[in-house]
Coordinates of C-alpha atoms (C1' of nucleotides) in Angstrom, one line a residue:
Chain A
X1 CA -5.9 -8.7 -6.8
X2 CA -8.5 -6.4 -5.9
X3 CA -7.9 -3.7 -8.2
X4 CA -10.1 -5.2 -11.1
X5 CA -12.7 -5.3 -8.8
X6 CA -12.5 -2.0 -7.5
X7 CA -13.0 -1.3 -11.0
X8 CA -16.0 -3.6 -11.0
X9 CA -17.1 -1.7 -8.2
X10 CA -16.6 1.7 -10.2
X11 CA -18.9 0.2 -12.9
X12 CA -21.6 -0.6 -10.8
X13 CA -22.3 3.4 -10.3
X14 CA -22.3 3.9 -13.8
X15 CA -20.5 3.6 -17.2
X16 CA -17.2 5.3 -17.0
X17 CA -14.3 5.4 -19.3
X18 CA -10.9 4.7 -18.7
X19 CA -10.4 8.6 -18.2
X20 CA -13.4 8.7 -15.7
X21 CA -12.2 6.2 -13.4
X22 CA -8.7 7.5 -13.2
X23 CA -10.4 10.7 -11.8
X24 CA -12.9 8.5 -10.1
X25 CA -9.8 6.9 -8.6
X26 CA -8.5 10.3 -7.7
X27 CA -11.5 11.6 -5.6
X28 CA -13.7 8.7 -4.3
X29 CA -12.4 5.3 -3.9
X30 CA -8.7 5.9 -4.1
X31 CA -9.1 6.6 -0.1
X32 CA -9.2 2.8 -0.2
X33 CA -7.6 1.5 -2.7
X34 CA -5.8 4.0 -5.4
X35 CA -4.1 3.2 -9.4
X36 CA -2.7 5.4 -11.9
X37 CA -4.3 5.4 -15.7
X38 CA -1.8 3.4 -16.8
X39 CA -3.1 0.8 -15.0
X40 CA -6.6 1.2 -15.4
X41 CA -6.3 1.1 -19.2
X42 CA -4.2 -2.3 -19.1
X43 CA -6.9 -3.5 -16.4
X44 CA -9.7 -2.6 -18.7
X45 CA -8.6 -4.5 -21.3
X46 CA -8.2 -8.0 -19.0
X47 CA -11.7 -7.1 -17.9
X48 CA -13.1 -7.2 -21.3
X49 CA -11.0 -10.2 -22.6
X50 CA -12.5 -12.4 -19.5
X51 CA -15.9 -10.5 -20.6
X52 CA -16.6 -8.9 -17.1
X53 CA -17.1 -5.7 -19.2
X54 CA -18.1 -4.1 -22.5
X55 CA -16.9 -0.9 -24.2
X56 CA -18.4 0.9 -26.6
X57 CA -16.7 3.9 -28.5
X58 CA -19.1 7.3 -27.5
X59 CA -18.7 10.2 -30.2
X60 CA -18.4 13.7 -28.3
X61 CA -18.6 17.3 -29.9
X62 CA -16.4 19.6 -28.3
X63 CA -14.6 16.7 -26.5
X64 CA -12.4 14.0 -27.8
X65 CA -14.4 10.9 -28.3
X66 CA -13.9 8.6 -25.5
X67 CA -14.9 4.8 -24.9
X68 CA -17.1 3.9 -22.5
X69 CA -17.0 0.6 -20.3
X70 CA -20.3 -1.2 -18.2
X71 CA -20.3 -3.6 -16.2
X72 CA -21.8 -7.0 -18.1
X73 CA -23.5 -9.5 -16.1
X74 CA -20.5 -11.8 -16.3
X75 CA -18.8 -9.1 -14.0
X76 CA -21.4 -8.6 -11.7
X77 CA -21.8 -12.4 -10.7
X78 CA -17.6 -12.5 -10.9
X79 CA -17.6 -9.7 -8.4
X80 CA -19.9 -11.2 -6.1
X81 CA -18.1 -14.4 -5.9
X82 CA -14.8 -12.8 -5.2
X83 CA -17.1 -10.9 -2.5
X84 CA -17.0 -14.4 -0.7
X85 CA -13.0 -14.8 -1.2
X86 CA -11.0 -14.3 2.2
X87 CA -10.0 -10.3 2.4
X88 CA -6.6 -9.1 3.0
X89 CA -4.7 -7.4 5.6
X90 CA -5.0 -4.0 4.4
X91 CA -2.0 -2.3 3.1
X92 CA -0.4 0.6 5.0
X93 CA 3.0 2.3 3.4
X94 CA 4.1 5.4 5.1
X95 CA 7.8 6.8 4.4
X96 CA 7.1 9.9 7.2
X97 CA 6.6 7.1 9.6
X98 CA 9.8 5.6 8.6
X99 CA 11.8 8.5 8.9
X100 CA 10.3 9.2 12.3
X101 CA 11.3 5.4 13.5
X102 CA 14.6 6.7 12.8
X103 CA 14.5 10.4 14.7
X104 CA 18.1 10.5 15.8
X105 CA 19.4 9.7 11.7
X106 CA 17.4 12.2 10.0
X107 CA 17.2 15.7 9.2
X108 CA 15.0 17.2 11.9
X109 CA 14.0 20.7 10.3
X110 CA 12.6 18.6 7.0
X111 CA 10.9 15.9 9.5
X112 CA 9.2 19.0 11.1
X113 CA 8.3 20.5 7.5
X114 CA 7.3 17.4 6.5
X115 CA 4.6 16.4 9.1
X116 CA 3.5 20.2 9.1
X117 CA 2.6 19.4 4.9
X118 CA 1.1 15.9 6.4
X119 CA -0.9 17.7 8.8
X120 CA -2.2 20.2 6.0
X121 CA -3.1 17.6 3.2
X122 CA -4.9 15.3 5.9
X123 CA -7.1 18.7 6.9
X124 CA -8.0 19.5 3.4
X125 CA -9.1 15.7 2.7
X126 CA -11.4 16.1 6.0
X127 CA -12.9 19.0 4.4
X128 CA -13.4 17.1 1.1
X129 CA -15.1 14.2 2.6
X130 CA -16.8 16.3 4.9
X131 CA -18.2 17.9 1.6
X132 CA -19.1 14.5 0.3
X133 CA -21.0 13.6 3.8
X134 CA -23.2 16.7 3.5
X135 CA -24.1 16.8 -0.2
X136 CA -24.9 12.9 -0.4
X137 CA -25.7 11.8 3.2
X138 CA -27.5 14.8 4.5
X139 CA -30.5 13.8 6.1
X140 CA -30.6 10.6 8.9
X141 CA -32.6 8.2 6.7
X142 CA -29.9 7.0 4.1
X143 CA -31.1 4.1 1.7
X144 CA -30.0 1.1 1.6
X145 CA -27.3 0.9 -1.5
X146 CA -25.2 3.9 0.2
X147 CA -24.9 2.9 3.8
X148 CA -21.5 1.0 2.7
X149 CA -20.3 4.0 0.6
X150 CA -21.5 6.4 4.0
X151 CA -19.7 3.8 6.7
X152 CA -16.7 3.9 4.5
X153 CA -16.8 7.6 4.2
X154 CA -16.9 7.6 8.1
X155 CA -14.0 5.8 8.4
X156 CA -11.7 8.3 6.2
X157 CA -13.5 10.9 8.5
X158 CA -12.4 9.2 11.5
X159 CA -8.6 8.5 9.6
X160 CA -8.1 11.8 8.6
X161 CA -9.2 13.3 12.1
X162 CA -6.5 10.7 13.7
X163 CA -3.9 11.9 11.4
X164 CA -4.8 15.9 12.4
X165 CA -4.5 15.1 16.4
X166 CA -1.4 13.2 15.7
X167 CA 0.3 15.6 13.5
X168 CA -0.8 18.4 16.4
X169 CA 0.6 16.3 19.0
X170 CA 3.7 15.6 17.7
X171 CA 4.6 18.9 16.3
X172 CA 4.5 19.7 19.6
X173 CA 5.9 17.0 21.4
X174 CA 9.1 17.9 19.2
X175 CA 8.9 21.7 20.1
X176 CA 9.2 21.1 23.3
X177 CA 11.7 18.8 23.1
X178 CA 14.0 21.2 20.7
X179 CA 13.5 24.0 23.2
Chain B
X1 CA 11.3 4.0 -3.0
X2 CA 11.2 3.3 0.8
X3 CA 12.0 0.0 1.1
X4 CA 15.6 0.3 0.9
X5 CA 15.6 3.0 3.0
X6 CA 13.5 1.3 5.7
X7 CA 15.8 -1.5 5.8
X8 CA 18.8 1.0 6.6
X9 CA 16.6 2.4 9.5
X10 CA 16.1 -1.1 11.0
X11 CA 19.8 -1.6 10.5
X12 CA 20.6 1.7 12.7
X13 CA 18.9 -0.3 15.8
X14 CA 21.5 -3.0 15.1
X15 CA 22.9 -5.2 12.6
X16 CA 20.7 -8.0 11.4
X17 CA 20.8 -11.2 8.9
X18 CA 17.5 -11.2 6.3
X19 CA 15.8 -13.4 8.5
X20 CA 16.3 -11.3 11.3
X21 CA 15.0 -8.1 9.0
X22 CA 12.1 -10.1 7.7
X23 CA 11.1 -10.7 11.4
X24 CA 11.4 -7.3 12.4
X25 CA 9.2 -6.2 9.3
X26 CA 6.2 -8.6 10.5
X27 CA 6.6 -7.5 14.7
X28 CA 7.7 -3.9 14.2
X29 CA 8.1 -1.7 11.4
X30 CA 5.7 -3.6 9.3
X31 CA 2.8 -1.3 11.2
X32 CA 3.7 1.3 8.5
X33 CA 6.4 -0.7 5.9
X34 CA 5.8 -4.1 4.8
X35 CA 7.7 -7.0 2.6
X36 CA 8.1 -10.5 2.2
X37 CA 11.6 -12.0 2.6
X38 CA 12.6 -12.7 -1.1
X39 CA 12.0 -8.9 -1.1
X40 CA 14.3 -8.1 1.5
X41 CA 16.7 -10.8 0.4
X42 CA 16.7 -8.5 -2.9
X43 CA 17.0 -5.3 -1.8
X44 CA 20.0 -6.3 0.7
X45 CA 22.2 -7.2 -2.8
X46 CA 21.6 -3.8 -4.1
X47 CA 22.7 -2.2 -0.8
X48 CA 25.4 -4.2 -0.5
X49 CA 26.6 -3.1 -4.2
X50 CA 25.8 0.5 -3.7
X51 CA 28.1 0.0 0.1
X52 CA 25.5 1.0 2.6
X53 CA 25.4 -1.6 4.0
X54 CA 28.5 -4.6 4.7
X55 CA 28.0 -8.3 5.6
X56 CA 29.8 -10.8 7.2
X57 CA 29.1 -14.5 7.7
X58 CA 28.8 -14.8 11.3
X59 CA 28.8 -18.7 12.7
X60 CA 26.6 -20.2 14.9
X61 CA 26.0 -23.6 16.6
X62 CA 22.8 -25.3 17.2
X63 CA 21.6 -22.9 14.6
X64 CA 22.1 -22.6 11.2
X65 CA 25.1 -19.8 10.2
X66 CA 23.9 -16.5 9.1
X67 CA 25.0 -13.1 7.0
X68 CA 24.9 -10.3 9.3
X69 CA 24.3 -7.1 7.3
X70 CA 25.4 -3.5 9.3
X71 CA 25.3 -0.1 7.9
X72 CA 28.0 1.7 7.1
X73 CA 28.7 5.3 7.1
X74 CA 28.0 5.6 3.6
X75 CA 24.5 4.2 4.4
X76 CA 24.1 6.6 6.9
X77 CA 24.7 9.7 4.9
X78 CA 22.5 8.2 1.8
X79 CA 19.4 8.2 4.7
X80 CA 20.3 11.1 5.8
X81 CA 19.8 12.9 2.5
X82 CA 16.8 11.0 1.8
X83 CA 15.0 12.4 4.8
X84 CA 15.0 15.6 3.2
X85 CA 13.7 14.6 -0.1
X86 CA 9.6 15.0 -0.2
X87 CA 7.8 12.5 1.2
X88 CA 5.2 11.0 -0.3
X89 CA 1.2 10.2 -0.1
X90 CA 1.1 7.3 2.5
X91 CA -0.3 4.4 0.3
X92 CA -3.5 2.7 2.0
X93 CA -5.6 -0.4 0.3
X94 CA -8.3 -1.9 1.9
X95 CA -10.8 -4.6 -0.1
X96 CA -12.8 -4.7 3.2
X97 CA -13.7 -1.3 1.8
X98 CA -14.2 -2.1 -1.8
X99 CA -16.6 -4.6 -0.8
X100 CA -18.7 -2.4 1.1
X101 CA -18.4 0.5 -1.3
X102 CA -20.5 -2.1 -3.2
X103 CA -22.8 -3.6 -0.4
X104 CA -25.5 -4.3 -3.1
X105 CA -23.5 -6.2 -5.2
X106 CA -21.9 -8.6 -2.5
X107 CA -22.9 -11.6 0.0
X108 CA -23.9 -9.3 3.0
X109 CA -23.5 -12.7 4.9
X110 CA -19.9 -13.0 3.9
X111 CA -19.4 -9.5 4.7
X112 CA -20.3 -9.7 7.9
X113 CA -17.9 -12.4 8.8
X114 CA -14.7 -10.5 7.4
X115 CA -15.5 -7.2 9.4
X116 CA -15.7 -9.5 12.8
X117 CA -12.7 -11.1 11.2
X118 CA -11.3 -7.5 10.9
X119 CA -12.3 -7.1 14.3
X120 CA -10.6 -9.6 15.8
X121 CA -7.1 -8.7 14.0
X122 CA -7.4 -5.1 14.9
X123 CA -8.0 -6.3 18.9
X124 CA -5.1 -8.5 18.4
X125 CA -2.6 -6.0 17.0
X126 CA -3.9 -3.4 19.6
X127 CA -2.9 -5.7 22.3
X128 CA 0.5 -6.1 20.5
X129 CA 1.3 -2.6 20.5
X130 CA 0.3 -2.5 24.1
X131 CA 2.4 -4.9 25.2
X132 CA 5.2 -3.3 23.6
X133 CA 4.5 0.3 24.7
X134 CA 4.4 -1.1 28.2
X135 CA 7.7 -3.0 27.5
X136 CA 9.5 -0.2 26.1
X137 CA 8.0 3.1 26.9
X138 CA 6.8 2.5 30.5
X139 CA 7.4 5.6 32.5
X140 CA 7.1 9.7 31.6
X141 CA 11.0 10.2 30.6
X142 CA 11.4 8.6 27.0
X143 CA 14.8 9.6 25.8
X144 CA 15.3 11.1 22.4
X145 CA 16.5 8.3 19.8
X146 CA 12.7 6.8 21.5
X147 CA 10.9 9.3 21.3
X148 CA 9.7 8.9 17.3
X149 CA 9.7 5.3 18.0
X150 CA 7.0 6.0 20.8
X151 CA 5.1 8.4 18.2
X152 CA 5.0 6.0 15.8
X153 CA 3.7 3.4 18.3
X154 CA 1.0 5.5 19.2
X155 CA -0.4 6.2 16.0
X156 CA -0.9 2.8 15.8
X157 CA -2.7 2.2 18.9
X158 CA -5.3 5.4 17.7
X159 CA -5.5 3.5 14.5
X160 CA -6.6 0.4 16.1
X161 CA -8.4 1.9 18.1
X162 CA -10.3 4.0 15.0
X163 CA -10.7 -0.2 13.7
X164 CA -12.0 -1.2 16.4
X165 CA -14.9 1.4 16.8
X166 CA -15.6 1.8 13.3
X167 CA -16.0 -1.9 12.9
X168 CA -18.4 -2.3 16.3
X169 CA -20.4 0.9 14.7
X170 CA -20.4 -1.2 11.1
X171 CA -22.1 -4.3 12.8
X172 CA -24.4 -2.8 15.1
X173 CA -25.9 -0.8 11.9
X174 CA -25.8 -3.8 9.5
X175 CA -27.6 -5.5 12.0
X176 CA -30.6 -3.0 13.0
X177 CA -30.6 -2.6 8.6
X178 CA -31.1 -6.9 8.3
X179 CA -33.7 -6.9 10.9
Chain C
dG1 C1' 9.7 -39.9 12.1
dG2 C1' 7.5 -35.4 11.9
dC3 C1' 7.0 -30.7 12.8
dA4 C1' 8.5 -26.1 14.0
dA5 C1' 11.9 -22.7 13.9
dC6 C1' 16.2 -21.1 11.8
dA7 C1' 18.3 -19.6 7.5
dT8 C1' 19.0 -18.2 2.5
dG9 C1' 17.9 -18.1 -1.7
dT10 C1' 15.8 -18.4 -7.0
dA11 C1' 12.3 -18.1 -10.8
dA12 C1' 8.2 -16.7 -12.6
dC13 C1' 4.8 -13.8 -12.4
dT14 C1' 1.8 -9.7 -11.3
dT15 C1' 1.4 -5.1 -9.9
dG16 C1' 2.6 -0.4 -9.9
dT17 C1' 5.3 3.8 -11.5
dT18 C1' 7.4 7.1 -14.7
dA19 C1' 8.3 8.9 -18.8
dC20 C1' 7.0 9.4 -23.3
dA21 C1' 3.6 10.1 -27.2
dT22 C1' -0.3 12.1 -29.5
dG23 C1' -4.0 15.1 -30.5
dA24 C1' -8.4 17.8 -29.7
dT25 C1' -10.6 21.9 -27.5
dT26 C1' -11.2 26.0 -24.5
dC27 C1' -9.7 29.9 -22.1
dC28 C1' -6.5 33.7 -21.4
Chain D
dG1 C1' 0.7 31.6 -28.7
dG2 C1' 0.5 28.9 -24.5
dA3 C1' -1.6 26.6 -20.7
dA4 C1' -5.2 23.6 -19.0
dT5 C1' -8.4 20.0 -19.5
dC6 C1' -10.1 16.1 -22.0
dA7 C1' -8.8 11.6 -23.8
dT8 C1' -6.1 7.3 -24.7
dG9 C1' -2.5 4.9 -24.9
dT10 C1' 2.8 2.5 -25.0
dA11 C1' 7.4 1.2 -23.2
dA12 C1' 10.6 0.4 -19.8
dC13 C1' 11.3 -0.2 -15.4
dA14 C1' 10.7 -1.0 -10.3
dA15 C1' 8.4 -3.2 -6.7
dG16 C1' 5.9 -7.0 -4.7
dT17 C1' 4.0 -11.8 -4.5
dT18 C1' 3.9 -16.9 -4.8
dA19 C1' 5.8 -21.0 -5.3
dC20 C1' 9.7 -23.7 -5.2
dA21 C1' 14.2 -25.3 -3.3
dT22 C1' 17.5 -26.7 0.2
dG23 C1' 19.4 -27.8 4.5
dT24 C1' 20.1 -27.5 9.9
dT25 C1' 18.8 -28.2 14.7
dG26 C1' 15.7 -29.1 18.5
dC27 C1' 11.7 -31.0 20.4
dC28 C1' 7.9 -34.4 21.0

DNA sequence: GGCAACATGTAACTTGTTACATGATTCC
DNA sequence: GGAATCATGTAACAAGTTACATGTTGCC
């Protein structure tokens, strides 16, 4: 299960608590692979009971203290052999897909609401990685530990962008074939 | 959850037996809903109990005997209302991604190998969906009940297609970085 | 005889979601 | 006073995977 080393992953960047991933989660890597905090507190605690991490509590003023997880060198040498490991099929879910399958057993005006608020959310997470692409990977000469982060930011560029033309296409597909 | 749901779409095509369904799952809808046949098995019980759908031993010779599942009307109203309920985030996971999110901290060799594994898949299931576009959706006049079917189809073939580039553009630059 | 495809299931386990629970601080 | 953000968790449940279990027929 990949989800204790996307964690991992998270870790490598930099100490984060379980609060921190879960946003981390929220607005980096959860374009590829996303969990809730209940499930990145339970993971944490796996993580440190195999030793692949270390917490340590952080006082704050002004803030609730939190506690703070890195990456031990256990984890780092357990992540790079699961590196090695065969990868899945990546997983795709998609219940507006499924209601499209079935066109004539559905409720048409919702289906056309429905892609319209797909079409919206997949325009505002272009913008967001577009964001991303200009304030990390600005300038043509990116070093060598955020290639992979840029390529994979690419590819939600490229996602997103298919799911816009899509959504376009079909909206109007179905206009046309209402009128 | 969709599952259920998906299964009472497949069901609207025709009536099938779980092995039928679990069939369907890996050459047709599984493009954008998956599951494994204990799954299905499952979920087909709790339809049965809740009467959308109804079964009927159907015998067979040179061929083991089967339970046929259908829909019934009460199936059909319970997807109809379910169309209009929200829909939500499609769920996408990818450890091709988490591994290159981490490029520093994984074999690069391995790597390598998966993405032209990746590759490979992404060609294959391309030529899949061609094959069935051609079957099914040949010439310019698609009739209605199709019609999503065909949409659906051809999101897949522009993801694929977004696999297949992004994978070629992925070598080519891991190469030119290892030289 | 062995393998592949057909056909249906169970048991045990892992993963993922939802709702609940608590409590601090900051801003309006 | 109330809402939002910060911060960490638990409990119960639903969904999904893996391994096991069984038996048929057809083909080589």
């Amino acid at each position: 299960m990949a989800l204790s080393e996307t964690i991992l992953v998270c870790l490598t960047e930099r100490p984060m608590s379980g609060y921190d991933l879960a946003k981390f989660f929220d607005t980096s890597v959860g374009f590829f692979w996303n969990a809730s905090h209940p499930q990145i507190y339970r993971e944490l605690k796996k993580l440190e009971q195999r030793g692949h991490v270390a917490s340590h509590r952080e006082i704050q003023t002004g803030k609730p203290n939190k506690i703070v997880y890195e990456i031990t060198s256990d984890g780092r040498s357990a992540l790079y052999d699961w590196s090695k490991e065969a990868v899945s099929e990546p997983v795709f879910k998609d219940d507006l897909l499924v209601r499209l399958q079935a066109i004539e057993h559905v409720d048409k005006a919702a289906l056309r609401v429905q892609i319209i608020q797909r079409l919206a959310s997949a325009r505002q997470r272009l913008d967001q990685y577009h964001h991303i692409r200009d304030r990390r990977f600005s300038e043509g000469a990116v070093e060598a530990p955020n290639l992979g982060k840029m390529m994979g930011l690419e590819l939600g560029i490229e996602y997103e962008n298919g799911w816009i033309n899509w959504c376009e296409s079909v909206l109007k597909r179905i206009e046309h074939f209402e009128a």
